[in-house]
Short mmCIF file of C-alpha atoms in Angstrom, two decimals:
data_model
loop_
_atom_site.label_atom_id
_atom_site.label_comp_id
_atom_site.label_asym_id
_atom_site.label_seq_id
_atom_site.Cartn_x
_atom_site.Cartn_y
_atom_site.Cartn_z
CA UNK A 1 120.39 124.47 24.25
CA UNK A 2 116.80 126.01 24.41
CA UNK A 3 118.50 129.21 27.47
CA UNK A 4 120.34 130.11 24.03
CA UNK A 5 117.05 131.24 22.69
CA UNK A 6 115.84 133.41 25.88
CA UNK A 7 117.60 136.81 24.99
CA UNK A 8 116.01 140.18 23.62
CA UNK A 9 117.88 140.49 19.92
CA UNK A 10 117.21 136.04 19.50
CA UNK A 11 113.49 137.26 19.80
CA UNK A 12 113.92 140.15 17.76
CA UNK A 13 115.95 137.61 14.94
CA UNK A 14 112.97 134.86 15.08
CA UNK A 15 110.33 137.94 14.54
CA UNK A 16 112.24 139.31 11.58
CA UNK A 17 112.91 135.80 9.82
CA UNK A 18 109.24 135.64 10.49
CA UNK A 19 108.16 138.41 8.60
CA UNK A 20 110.95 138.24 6.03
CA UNK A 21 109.57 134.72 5.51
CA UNK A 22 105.46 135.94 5.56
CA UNK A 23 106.53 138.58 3.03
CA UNK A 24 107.88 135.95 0.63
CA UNK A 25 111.73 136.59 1.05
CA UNK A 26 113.18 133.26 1.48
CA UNK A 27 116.80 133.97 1.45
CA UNK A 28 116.68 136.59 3.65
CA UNK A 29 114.41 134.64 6.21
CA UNK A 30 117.23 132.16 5.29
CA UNK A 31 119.94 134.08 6.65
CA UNK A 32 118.20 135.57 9.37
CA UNK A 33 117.28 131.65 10.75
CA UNK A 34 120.97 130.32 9.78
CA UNK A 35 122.87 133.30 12.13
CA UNK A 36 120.03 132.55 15.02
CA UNK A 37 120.93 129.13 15.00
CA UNK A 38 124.99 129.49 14.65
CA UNK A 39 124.53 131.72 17.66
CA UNK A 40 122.56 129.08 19.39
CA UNK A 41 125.21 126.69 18.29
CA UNK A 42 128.53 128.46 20.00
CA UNK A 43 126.57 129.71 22.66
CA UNK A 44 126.08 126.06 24.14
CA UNK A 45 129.62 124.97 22.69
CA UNK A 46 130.85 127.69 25.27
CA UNK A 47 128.49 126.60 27.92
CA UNK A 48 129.10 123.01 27.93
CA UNK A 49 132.95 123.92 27.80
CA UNK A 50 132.16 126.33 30.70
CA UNK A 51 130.43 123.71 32.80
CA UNK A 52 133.05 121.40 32.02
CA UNK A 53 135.62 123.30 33.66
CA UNK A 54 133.59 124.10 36.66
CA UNK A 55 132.71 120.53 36.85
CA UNK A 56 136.35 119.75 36.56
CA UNK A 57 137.28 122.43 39.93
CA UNK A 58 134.15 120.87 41.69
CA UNK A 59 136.30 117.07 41.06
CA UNK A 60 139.34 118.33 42.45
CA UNK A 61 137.78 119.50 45.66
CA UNK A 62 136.23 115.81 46.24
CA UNK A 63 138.91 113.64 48.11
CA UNK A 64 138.99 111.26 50.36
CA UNK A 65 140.93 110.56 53.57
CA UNK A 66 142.60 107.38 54.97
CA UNK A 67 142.15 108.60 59.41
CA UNK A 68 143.08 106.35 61.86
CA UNK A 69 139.19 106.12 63.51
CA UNK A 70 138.04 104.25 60.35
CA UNK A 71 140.60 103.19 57.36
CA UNK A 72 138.97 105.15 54.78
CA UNK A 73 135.90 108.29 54.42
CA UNK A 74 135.11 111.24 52.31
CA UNK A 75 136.48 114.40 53.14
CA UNK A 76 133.36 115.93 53.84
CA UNK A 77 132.64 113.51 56.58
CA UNK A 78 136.04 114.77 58.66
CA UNK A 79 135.76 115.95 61.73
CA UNK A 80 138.15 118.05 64.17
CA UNK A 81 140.19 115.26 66.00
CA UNK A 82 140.47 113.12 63.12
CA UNK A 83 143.99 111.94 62.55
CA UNK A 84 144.54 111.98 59.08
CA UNK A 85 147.23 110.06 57.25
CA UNK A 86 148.46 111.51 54.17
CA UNK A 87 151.03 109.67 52.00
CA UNK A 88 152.93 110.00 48.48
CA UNK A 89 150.54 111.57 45.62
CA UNK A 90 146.92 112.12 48.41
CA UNK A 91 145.45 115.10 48.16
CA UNK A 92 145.39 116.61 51.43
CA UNK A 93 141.29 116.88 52.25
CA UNK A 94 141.34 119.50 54.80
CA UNK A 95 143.27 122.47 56.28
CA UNK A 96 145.72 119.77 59.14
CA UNK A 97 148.18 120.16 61.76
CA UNK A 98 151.16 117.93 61.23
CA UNK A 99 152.10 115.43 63.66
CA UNK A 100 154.77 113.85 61.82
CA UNK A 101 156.06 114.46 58.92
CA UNK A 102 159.37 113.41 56.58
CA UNK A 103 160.36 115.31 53.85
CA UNK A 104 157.05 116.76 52.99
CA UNK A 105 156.25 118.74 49.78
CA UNK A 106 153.22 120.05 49.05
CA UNK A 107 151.55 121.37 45.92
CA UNK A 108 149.45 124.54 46.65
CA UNK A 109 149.08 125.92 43.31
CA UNK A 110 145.30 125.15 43.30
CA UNK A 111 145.46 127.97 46.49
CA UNK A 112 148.36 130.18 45.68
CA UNK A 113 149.32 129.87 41.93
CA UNK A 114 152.85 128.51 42.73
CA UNK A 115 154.20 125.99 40.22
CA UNK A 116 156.42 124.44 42.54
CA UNK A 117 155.64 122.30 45.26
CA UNK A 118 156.01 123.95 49.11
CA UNK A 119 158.29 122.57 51.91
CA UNK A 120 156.13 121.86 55.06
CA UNK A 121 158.37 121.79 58.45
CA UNK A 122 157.10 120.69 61.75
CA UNK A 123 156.29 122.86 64.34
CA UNK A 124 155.13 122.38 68.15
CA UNK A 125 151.49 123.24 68.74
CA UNK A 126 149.30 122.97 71.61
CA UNK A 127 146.45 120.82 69.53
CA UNK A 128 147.31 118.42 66.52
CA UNK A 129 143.85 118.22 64.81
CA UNK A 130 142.54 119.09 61.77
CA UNK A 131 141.89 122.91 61.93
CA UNK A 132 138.87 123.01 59.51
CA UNK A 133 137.00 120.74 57.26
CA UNK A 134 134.66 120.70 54.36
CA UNK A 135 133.63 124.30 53.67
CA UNK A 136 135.26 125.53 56.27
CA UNK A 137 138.96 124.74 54.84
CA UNK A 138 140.69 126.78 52.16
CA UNK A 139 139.74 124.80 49.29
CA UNK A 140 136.12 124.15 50.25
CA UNK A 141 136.03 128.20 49.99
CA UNK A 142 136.65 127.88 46.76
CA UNK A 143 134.68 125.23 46.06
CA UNK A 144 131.92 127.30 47.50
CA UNK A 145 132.65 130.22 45.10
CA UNK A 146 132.39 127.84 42.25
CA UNK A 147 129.41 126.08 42.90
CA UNK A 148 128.04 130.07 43.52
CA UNK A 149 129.62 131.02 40.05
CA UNK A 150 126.40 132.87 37.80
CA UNK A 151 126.44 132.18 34.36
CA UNK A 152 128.30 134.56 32.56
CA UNK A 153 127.10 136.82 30.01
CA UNK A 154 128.78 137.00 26.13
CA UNK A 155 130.10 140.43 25.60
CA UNK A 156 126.78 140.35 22.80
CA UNK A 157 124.65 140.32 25.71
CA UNK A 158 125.86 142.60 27.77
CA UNK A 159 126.31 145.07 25.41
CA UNK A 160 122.41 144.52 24.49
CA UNK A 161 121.90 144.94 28.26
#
C-alpha cells in the first residue's frame, strides 16, 4: 500500500495538505489528505486485483503429469522421452507427440482464444516424445511473459509522466 505513495503529484498533495494545514486551513488540508488517501485506496484495490489475475495465469500453467517412468511429477520436472499419459479433464503439461489417442478433444483457448475444444488426430512420426517442456513449451512462453509483466501505470500517471 506504501508504492501508492511514491509518485510526483502524491508528494506534491502531502506538501500542500502540509502547508494548507501549517497555515491554519483545516478543511482544505482536510480535503487535500482525504483525495491522497482515496487514491491510495483504489490504487492498491487495482493492484491486488491485478496480482490476482496474474497469480491466477501463473496457477494455470502449474500441472502435473502422470508418465510411465514414475506414476506421478510436476510438469516442470519433464523431460524429452517421458511418456506422458493424459486422460479425461488433465491438463496437458507440455507441448507432446501422441502415441495413442481415442477421440481426443482438446481445449486451446488459453493459446489460441477458441471457445471450442480442438480435435487432435494421430499422425506417424519418426520420434514420439514430448517436443518441449517447461519454458520451452507454448504455455510456459506465456507463463514467462507473465511472470515478466511490469507494473502498469494508471492513465494519472502517465499522463504526469
Amino acid at each position: 500500500m506504501v508504492r501508492q505513495l511514491h509518485y510526483p503529484l502524491v508528494y506534491l498533495l502531502l506538501v500542500a495538505g502540509a502547508v494548507a494545514l501549517a497555515f491554519g486551513e483545516g478543511v482544505d488540508a482536510s480535503v487535500i489528505f482525504g483525495v491522497v488517501l482515496l487514491n491510495t485506496a483504489v490504487g492498491f484495490v487495482q493492484e491486488s486485483k491485478a496480482e490476482a489475475a496474474l497469480d491466477a495465469l501463473r496457477a494455470m500453467v502449474r500441472t502435473h503429469a502422470r508418465v510411465v517412468r514414475e506414476w506421478t511429477v510436476p510438469s516442470e520436472d519433464l523431460v524429452p522421452g517421458d511418456v506422458v499419459l493424459v486422460g479425461v479433464g488433465d491438463k496437458v503439461p507440455a507441448d507432446l507427440r501422441l502415441i495413442r489417442l481415442t477421440n481426443l478433444r482438446v481445449d486451446e483457448s488459453a493459446l489460441t482464444g477458441e471457445s471450442v475444444p480442438v480435435v487432435k488426430d494421430e499422425v506417424t512420426l519418426p520420434e514420439m516424445i514430448p517436443v518441449a517442456t517447461g519454458a520451452e513449451t507454448e504455455l510456459g512462453k506465456i507463463h514467462r511473459l507473465v511472470g515478466a509483466a511490469e507494473e502498469l501505470a494508471t492513465p494519472l500517471t502517465r499522463k504526469l509522466s
